[in-house]
Tab-separated table of C-alpha atoms in Angstrom:
chain	number	residue	atom	x	y	z
A	201	MET	CA	157.885	-111.575	53.578
A	202	ARG	CA	154.980	-113.103	51.772
A	203	SER	CA	151.048	-112.746	52.315
A	204	THR	CA	149.362	-115.787	53.315
A	205	VAL	CA	145.834	-116.630	52.749
A	206	LYS	CA	145.526	-116.374	56.536
A	207	ASP	CA	146.817	-113.113	56.500
A	208	VAL	CA	143.986	-111.842	53.720
A	209	ALA	CA	141.321	-113.967	55.820
A	210	ALA	CA	142.145	-111.811	58.652
A	211	ARG	CA	142.128	-108.684	56.694
A	212	ALA	CA	138.754	-109.659	55.462
A	213	GLY	CA	137.414	-110.884	58.797
A	214	VAL	CA	136.765	-114.410	56.785
A	215	SER	CA	137.553	-117.621	56.798
A	216	PRO	CA	140.980	-118.952	55.107
A	217	LYS	CA	138.194	-121.497	53.302
A	218	THR	CA	136.506	-118.909	52.315
A	219	VAL	CA	138.998	-116.714	50.658
A	220	SER	CA	140.427	-120.128	48.970
A	221	ASN	CA	136.451	-120.212	47.438
A	222	VAL	CA	137.775	-116.829	45.902
A	223	ILE	CA	140.545	-117.327	44.883
A	224	ASN	CA	139.728	-121.058	42.978
A	225	GLY	CA	135.935	-119.688	41.920
A	226	THR	CA	135.167	-123.518	42.480
A	227	VAL	CA	132.393	-122.165	44.986
A	228	PHE	CA	129.768	-119.628	45.433
A	229	VAL	CA	130.411	-116.410	47.356
A	230	ARG	CA	128.057	-113.874	48.253
A	231	PRO	CA	129.099	-110.824	46.062
A	232	GLU	CA	129.663	-108.441	49.597
A	233	THR	CA	131.888	-111.053	50.647
A	234	ARG	CA	133.512	-111.112	47.629
A	235	ALA	CA	133.965	-107.886	47.316
A	236	ARG	CA	136.117	-107.633	51.255
A	237	VAL	CA	138.638	-110.733	49.920
A	238	GLU	CA	139.148	-109.362	46.552
A	239	GLU	CA	139.952	-105.888	48.063
A	240	ALA	CA	142.207	-107.586	50.909
A	241	LEU	CA	143.938	-109.813	48.469
A	242	ALA	CA	144.871	-106.532	46.366
A	243	GLU	CA	146.120	-104.280	49.345
A	244	LEU	CA	148.547	-107.173	50.604
A	245	ASP	CA	149.205	-107.802	47.443
A	246	TYR	CA	148.708	-111.298	47.585
A	247	VAL	CA	150.255	-114.360	44.989
A	248	PRO	CA	149.427	-117.604	44.981
A	249	ASN	CA	152.206	-120.080	45.743
A	250	LEU	CA	151.077	-122.845	42.867
A	251	GLY	CA	154.088	-125.059	44.254
A	252	ALA	CA	152.435	-124.971	46.958
A	253	ARG	CA	149.031	-125.832	46.168
A	254	GLY	CA	149.815	-128.256	43.368
A	255	LEU	CA	151.365	-130.351	46.063
A	256	ARG	CA	148.029	-130.611	48.082
A	257	ASN	CA	145.467	-131.284	45.098
A	258	GLY	CA	148.302	-132.109	42.412
A	259	ARG	CA	146.636	-129.124	40.519
A	260	TYR	CA	148.302	-125.680	39.213
A	261	GLY	CA	145.661	-123.508	38.475
A	262	LEU	CA	147.324	-123.201	35.233
A	263	ILE	CA	146.089	-124.466	31.550
A	264	ALA	CA	147.675	-124.422	28.189
A	265	LEU	CA	146.630	-123.073	24.603
A	266	ALA	CA	148.275	-123.861	21.773
A	267	LEU	CA	146.742	-121.537	18.266
A	268	PRO	CA	148.512	-122.209	15.076
A	269	ASP	CA	149.078	-118.324	14.156
A	270	LEU	CA	148.917	-115.371	17.102
A	271	SER	CA	148.989	-112.400	14.435
A	272	THR	CA	145.715	-113.163	12.862
A	273	ALA	CA	142.201	-111.474	14.381
A	274	TYR	CA	140.529	-114.772	15.456
A	275	SER	CA	143.252	-115.804	17.261
A	276	ALA	CA	143.592	-112.455	19.046
A	277	GLU	CA	139.943	-112.352	20.555
A	278	LEU	CA	139.609	-116.263	21.329
A	279	ALA	CA	142.914	-115.861	23.077
A	280	HIS	CA	141.277	-113.102	24.545
A	281	HIS	CA	138.057	-114.620	25.283
A	282	PHE	CA	140.316	-117.877	26.712
A	283	VAL	CA	142.265	-115.329	28.945
A	284	GLU	CA	138.854	-114.065	30.511
A	285	GLU	CA	136.970	-117.132	31.065
A	286	GLY	CA	139.976	-119.196	32.474
A	287	HIS	CA	140.269	-116.558	34.730
A	288	ALA	CA	136.867	-116.410	35.739
A	289	ARG	CA	136.998	-120.005	36.721
A	290	GLY	CA	140.640	-119.257	38.622
A	291	TRP	CA	143.018	-120.694	36.091
A	292	GLY	CA	145.805	-118.991	34.407
A	293	VAL	CA	146.430	-119.646	30.996
A	294	GLN	CA	149.747	-119.942	29.278
A	295	ILE	CA	149.433	-118.862	25.935
A	296	GLU	CA	151.850	-120.696	22.747
A	297	GLU	CA	151.875	-120.200	18.772
A	298	THR	CA	152.482	-123.141	16.762
A	299	ALA	CA	151.921	-122.108	13.375
A	300	ALA	CA	153.956	-125.160	11.610
A	301	GLU	CA	155.831	-126.552	14.665
A	302	PRO	CA	154.270	-130.089	15.791
A	303	ARG	CA	157.374	-129.959	17.961
A	304	ARG	CA	155.687	-127.306	20.228
A	305	GLU	CA	152.686	-129.266	21.068
A	306	ARG	CA	154.789	-131.759	22.111
A	307	ASP	CA	156.201	-129.881	24.795
A	308	LEU	CA	152.998	-128.890	25.901
A	309	LEU	CA	152.121	-132.382	25.905
A	310	SER	CA	155.110	-133.261	27.914
A	311	ARG	CA	155.162	-130.151	30.514
A	312	ALA	CA	151.340	-131.338	30.860
A	313	ARG	CA	152.443	-135.190	31.456
A	314	SER	CA	155.162	-133.288	34.239
A	315	GLN	CA	151.661	-131.975	35.454
A	316	LEU	CA	153.451	-128.190	35.447
A	317	VAL	CA	150.236	-127.903	33.808
A	318	ASP	CA	146.478	-129.285	34.671
A	319	GLY	CA	145.345	-129.139	31.172
A	320	LEU	CA	145.728	-128.536	26.986
A	321	VAL	CA	143.319	-126.616	24.468
A	322	LEU	CA	144.887	-127.573	21.414
A	323	ASN	CA	143.777	-126.122	17.931
A	324	PRO	CA	145.871	-127.989	15.678
A	325	VAL	CA	146.107	-127.283	11.650
A	326	SER	CA	145.764	-131.151	10.644
A	327	LEU	CA	145.620	-134.370	12.257
A	328	GLU	CA	149.295	-135.531	10.600
A	329	ASP	CA	151.016	-132.898	12.089
A	330	SER	CA	149.579	-133.023	15.602
A	331	VAL	CA	150.949	-134.331	18.935
A	332	ILE	CA	147.074	-135.917	19.025
A	333	ASN	CA	147.997	-138.572	16.043
A	334	ASP	CA	149.302	-141.407	17.733
A	335	GLU	CA	151.762	-142.370	15.779
A	336	VAL	CA	153.634	-139.440	16.691
A	337	GLY	CA	156.097	-140.808	19.255
A	338	LEU	CA	155.541	-138.625	22.182
A	339	ALA	CA	151.532	-139.081	21.289
A	340	ARG	CA	151.237	-142.506	22.577
A	341	GLY	CA	149.485	-143.421	25.638
A	342	PRO	CA	147.433	-141.798	27.440
A	343	LEU	CA	147.044	-138.385	26.803
A	344	PRO	CA	146.597	-135.223	30.018
A	345	PRO	CA	143.323	-133.657	29.759
A	346	THR	CA	142.990	-132.310	26.338
A	347	VAL	CA	140.722	-130.639	23.813
A	348	LEU	CA	140.673	-129.781	20.820
A	349	ILE	CA	139.436	-127.061	18.969
A	350	GLY	CA	138.908	-126.770	14.960
A	351	GLU	CA	138.211	-128.920	12.348
A	352	VAL	CA	140.944	-131.822	12.562
A	353	VAL	CA	138.925	-135.481	13.187
A	354	GLN	CA	140.316	-137.442	16.106
A	355	GLY	CA	138.432	-139.473	18.666
A	356	ARG	CA	140.974	-139.492	21.373
A	357	THR	CA	139.490	-136.891	23.293
A	358	ASP	CA	137.160	-133.707	23.611
A	359	GLN	CA	136.763	-132.092	20.590
A	360	VAL	CA	134.677	-128.130	19.991
A	361	GLY	CA	134.580	-126.344	17.035
A	362	VAL	CA	132.271	-125.020	14.204
A	363	ASP	CA	130.939	-127.370	11.200
A	364	SER	CA	133.079	-125.981	7.993
A	365	VAL	CA	131.385	-128.529	5.509
A	366	LEU	CA	128.153	-126.729	6.232
A	367	GLY	CA	129.092	-123.053	7.074
A	368	ALA	CA	131.198	-122.747	3.706
A	369	ARG	CA	128.218	-124.442	2.171
A	370	HIS	CA	125.423	-121.967	3.511
A	371	MET	CA	127.789	-119.064	2.251
A	372	THR	CA	128.331	-120.205	-1.080
A	373	GLU	CA	124.297	-120.557	-1.530
A	374	HIS	CA	123.935	-117.170	-0.534
A	375	LEU	CA	126.535	-116.292	-3.115
A	376	LEU	CA	124.552	-118.113	-5.366
A	377	ALA	CA	121.323	-116.209	-4.333
A	378	THR	CA	122.334	-113.205	-4.921
A	379	GLY	CA	123.248	-114.226	-8.653
A	380	ARG	CA	126.902	-114.889	-8.487
A	381	ARG	CA	128.201	-117.914	-10.509
A	382	ARG	CA	131.528	-117.659	-10.825
A	383	ILE	CA	132.480	-118.041	-7.326
A	384	ALA	CA	136.626	-118.001	-6.226
A	385	VAL	CA	137.319	-119.437	-2.992
A	386	VAL	CA	140.499	-117.718	-1.106
A	387	GLY	CA	142.352	-120.200	1.287
A	388	ALA	CA	141.927	-123.912	-1.011
A	389	PRO	CA	144.306	-126.682	0.123
A	390	GLY	CA	147.081	-126.292	-1.706
A	391	ALA	CA	151.032	-126.639	-0.999
A	392	ILE	CA	149.822	-126.543	3.150
A	393	GLU	CA	147.205	-129.305	3.555
A	394	THR	CA	145.017	-128.247	6.616
A	395	ALA	CA	141.540	-129.834	7.837
A	396	ALA	CA	140.022	-125.961	7.807
A	397	ALA	CA	140.985	-125.413	3.828
A	398	ARG	CA	139.804	-128.933	3.269
A	399	GLN	CA	136.294	-129.037	4.861
A	400	ARG	CA	135.561	-125.493	3.930
A	401	THR	CA	136.190	-126.002	-0.178
A	402	GLU	CA	134.361	-129.362	0.210
A	403	GLY	CA	130.950	-126.889	1.239
A	404	TYR	CA	131.479	-124.627	-1.372
A	405	ARG	CA	132.119	-127.219	-4.268
A	406	GLN	CA	128.751	-129.137	-2.911
A	407	ALA	CA	126.940	-125.935	-2.692
A	408	LEU	CA	128.479	-125.179	-6.546
A	409	GLU	CA	126.947	-128.771	-7.273
A	410	ALA	CA	123.983	-128.815	-5.696
A	411	ALA	CA	123.102	-126.333	-7.871
A	412	GLY	CA	124.255	-127.133	-11.212
A	413	VAL	CA	127.505	-124.844	-11.419
A	414	PRO	CA	130.313	-126.609	-13.108
A	415	LEU	CA	133.119	-126.862	-10.685
A	416	ASP	CA	136.280	-124.675	-11.818
A	417	PRO	CA	139.784	-125.753	-10.159
A	418	SER	CA	141.204	-122.028	-11.332
A	419	LEU	CA	138.991	-120.665	-9.175
A	420	GLU	CA	140.133	-122.241	-6.367
A	421	ILE	CA	142.607	-119.884	-5.069
A	422	THR	CA	145.579	-121.759	-2.806
A	423	VAL	CA	147.725	-119.588	-0.445
A	424	PRO	CA	150.643	-120.244	1.606
A	425	ARG	CA	148.995	-119.302	4.996
A	426	TRP	CA	145.719	-117.972	5.658
A	427	THR	CA	146.615	-114.050	5.984
A	428	THR	CA	145.557	-111.028	5.379
A	429	GLU	CA	149.145	-110.527	3.207
A	430	ALA	CA	149.472	-114.158	1.621
A	431	ALA	CA	145.223	-113.532	0.706
A	432	VAL	CA	146.596	-110.030	-1.076
A	433	ASP	CA	149.393	-112.147	-2.700
A	434	GLY	CA	147.188	-115.141	-3.631
A	435	VAL	CA	144.054	-112.769	-5.222
A	436	ARG	CA	146.474	-110.499	-7.033
A	437	ALA	CA	148.016	-113.245	-8.848
A	438	PHE	CA	144.837	-114.735	-9.645
A	439	LEU	CA	143.715	-111.481	-11.276
A	440	ASP	CA	146.626	-110.857	-13.469
A	441	ALA	CA	146.270	-114.301	-15.347
A	442	HIS	CA	142.145	-114.323	-14.931
A	443	GLU	CA	139.345	-112.270	-15.764
A	444	PRO	CA	137.688	-111.103	-12.416
A	445	PRO	CA	135.120	-113.578	-10.923
A	446	ASP	CA	131.186	-112.514	-9.610
A	447	ALA	CA	132.788	-112.908	-6.271
A	448	PHE	CA	135.351	-113.850	-3.750
A	449	PHE	CA	134.700	-116.577	-0.887
A	450	CYS	CA	137.678	-115.918	1.115
A	451	PHE	CA	138.173	-118.297	4.001
A	452	THR	CA	138.733	-116.032	6.434
A	453	ASP	CA	137.681	-112.547	7.234
A	454	SER	CA	140.910	-111.466	7.577
A	455	MET	CA	141.586	-112.789	4.308
A	456	ALA	CA	138.607	-110.744	2.900
A	457	VAL	CA	139.847	-107.559	3.942
A	458	GLY	CA	143.107	-107.968	1.552
A	459	ALA	CA	140.789	-109.446	-0.923
A	460	VAL	CA	138.508	-105.560	-0.977
A	461	SER	CA	142.345	-103.978	-0.368
A	462	VAL	CA	143.273	-105.558	-3.760
A	463	LEU	CA	139.801	-104.765	-5.512
A	464	TRP	CA	139.713	-101.441	-4.918
A	465	LYS	CA	143.617	-100.729	-5.644
A	466	ARG	CA	142.348	-102.135	-8.753
A	467	GLY	CA	139.356	-99.896	-9.028
A	468	LEU	CA	136.553	-102.618	-9.636
A	469	ARG	CA	133.828	-101.962	-6.946
A	470	VAL	CA	132.823	-103.846	-3.973
A	471	PRO	CA	130.280	-105.687	-4.448
A	472	ASP	CA	128.634	-104.128	-7.463
A	473	ASP	CA	131.441	-105.547	-9.968
A	474	ILE	CA	132.705	-108.228	-7.596
A	475	ALA	CA	131.039	-109.793	-3.906
A	476	VAL	CA	133.381	-110.658	-1.247
A	477	ALA	CA	132.588	-112.488	1.746
A	478	GLY	CA	134.916	-113.946	5.211
A	479	PHE	CA	135.223	-116.517	8.016
A	480	ASP	CA	134.650	-115.830	11.312
A	481	ASP	CA	132.690	-113.091	12.200
A	482	VAL	CA	135.485	-111.124	13.510
A	483	VAL	CA	134.789	-107.566	15.409
A	484	ALA	CA	136.769	-105.900	11.833
A	485	SER	CA	134.636	-107.680	9.599
A	486	ARG	CA	131.664	-105.212	10.866
A	487	TYR	CA	133.365	-101.838	10.542
A	488	ALA	CA	135.440	-102.832	7.250
A	489	VAL	CA	134.544	-100.815	3.527
A	490	PRO	CA	131.777	-102.111	3.012
A	491	PRO	CA	130.649	-104.428	6.014
A	492	LEU	CA	131.380	-107.400	4.900
A	493	THR	CA	129.136	-110.763	4.669
A	494	THR	CA	130.324	-113.497	6.940
A	495	VAL	CA	129.926	-117.166	8.409
A	496	ALA	CA	129.236	-116.634	12.120
A	497	PHE	CA	129.271	-118.144	15.543
A	498	ASP	CA	129.169	-117.205	19.153
A	499	LEU	CA	133.057	-117.289	19.756
A	500	ARG	CA	132.400	-116.734	23.724
A	501	GLN	CA	130.241	-119.859	23.273
A	502	LEU	CA	132.880	-121.499	21.641
A	503	VAL	CA	135.661	-121.387	24.424
A	504	VAL	CA	133.111	-121.814	27.612
A	505	THR	CA	132.065	-125.110	26.004
A	506	THR	CA	135.563	-125.809	25.490
A	507	LEU	CA	136.391	-124.569	29.187
A	508	GLU	CA	133.615	-126.746	30.974
A	509	LEU	CA	134.888	-130.074	28.850
A	510	LEU	CA	138.261	-129.498	29.666
A	511	ALA	CA	137.109	-128.857	33.682
A	512	GLU	CA	135.236	-132.130	33.239
A	513	ARG	CA	138.089	-134.027	31.325
A	514	ILE	CA	140.635	-132.984	34.272
A	515	ALA	CA	137.604	-134.103	36.808
A	516	GLU	CA	137.050	-137.833	34.766
A	517	PRO	CA	140.248	-138.665	32.614
A	518	GLY	CA	139.115	-141.154	32.018
A	519	ARG	CA	135.301	-140.876	30.298
A	520	ALA	CA	134.187	-140.909	26.755
A	521	PRO	CA	135.384	-138.406	23.806
A	522	ARG	CA	132.953	-135.900	22.985
A	523	ARG	CA	132.453	-133.605	20.424
A	524	VAL	CA	130.150	-130.325	20.584
A	525	MET	CA	129.658	-128.012	17.265
A	526	VAL	CA	128.615	-124.684	17.662
A	527	PRO	CA	125.690	-123.241	15.973
A	528	HIS	CA	126.506	-120.401	12.903
A	529	HIS	CA	124.894	-118.576	10.981
A	530	VAL	CA	125.430	-116.631	6.963
A	531	VAL	CA	125.440	-112.627	8.632
A	532	ALA	CA	124.935	-110.997	4.887
A	533	ARG	CA	126.025	-107.096	5.331
A	534	GLU	CA	126.825	-104.962	2.292
A	535	SER	CA	129.453	-106.679	1.275
A	536	THR	CA	127.399	-109.125	-1.062
A	537	ALA	CA	124.638	-106.760	-1.275
A	538	ALA	CA	122.788	-108.052	-4.407
A	539	VAL	CA	123.097	-105.962	-7.452
A	540	GLU	CA	120.222	-104.997	-9.386
A	541	ALA	CA	120.209	-105.660	-13.094
């Protein structure tokens, strides 16, 4: 027989309401009481009846998270924080990879409208392909509780992100300050147009123009995906056709790792011959050889802010959208150290 809240309450010596408060995580419960309830939940192998909960309050304790590419280090760290912080709020997290498949976003939207999940966190790569675009048939009409993360600019719902234009500008300024002038970027817009690629390229160009460094389109390297493998191919092809630049500014840390690998295989030293920088400050960037200079921001804070906005959106579906930018800063490590003349 399936254990009930009353069974757990009897085992822990508390009221059923206290058990519900522990399960839902919405009301403070004294640590010693919470510990007794959690022990009883484990002993009785209690599993919430989400269907019954949904019938009672219209919510299922489940949210959906859609990320473009789950294979990247950034996505892995982001998903980890969403699961941890979601669990702390009493939410299960369903994770979906959207890649270049807008249909997957639309499927999640349909489930949310059918009330199979309480809310959505979407990370579209472009407005044109996203379900958030009201030109897409299914997206017309009111949205279910939804928060966007990332660079796509829209005005329909809440959004949390990092200022990619300013972050890229700051990184390019850092590279210029170390004496580099011929700076190549990896991940510029090309066959695949993304909001992040456009914004980071814009920040790079702004910094060069402000420093009086002429723009060179050949230094803007395009790749089909923002992955290590794609960066390896892109950097290798660039070096086959051009003189090595002073620096590679890669638009993710994963791509920067690929660039370092190519340079090492060609006998080019980082940072002595060529500097390499990334974006995101994933854990692996700190332990790369050499450690990577990167644009850093508090990934956990991004997740916490997103879930706070989602909870507000669930409680107040009609409130005006909010856009929150998480602060960033350049972390200078050995991969861009200035080389003495």
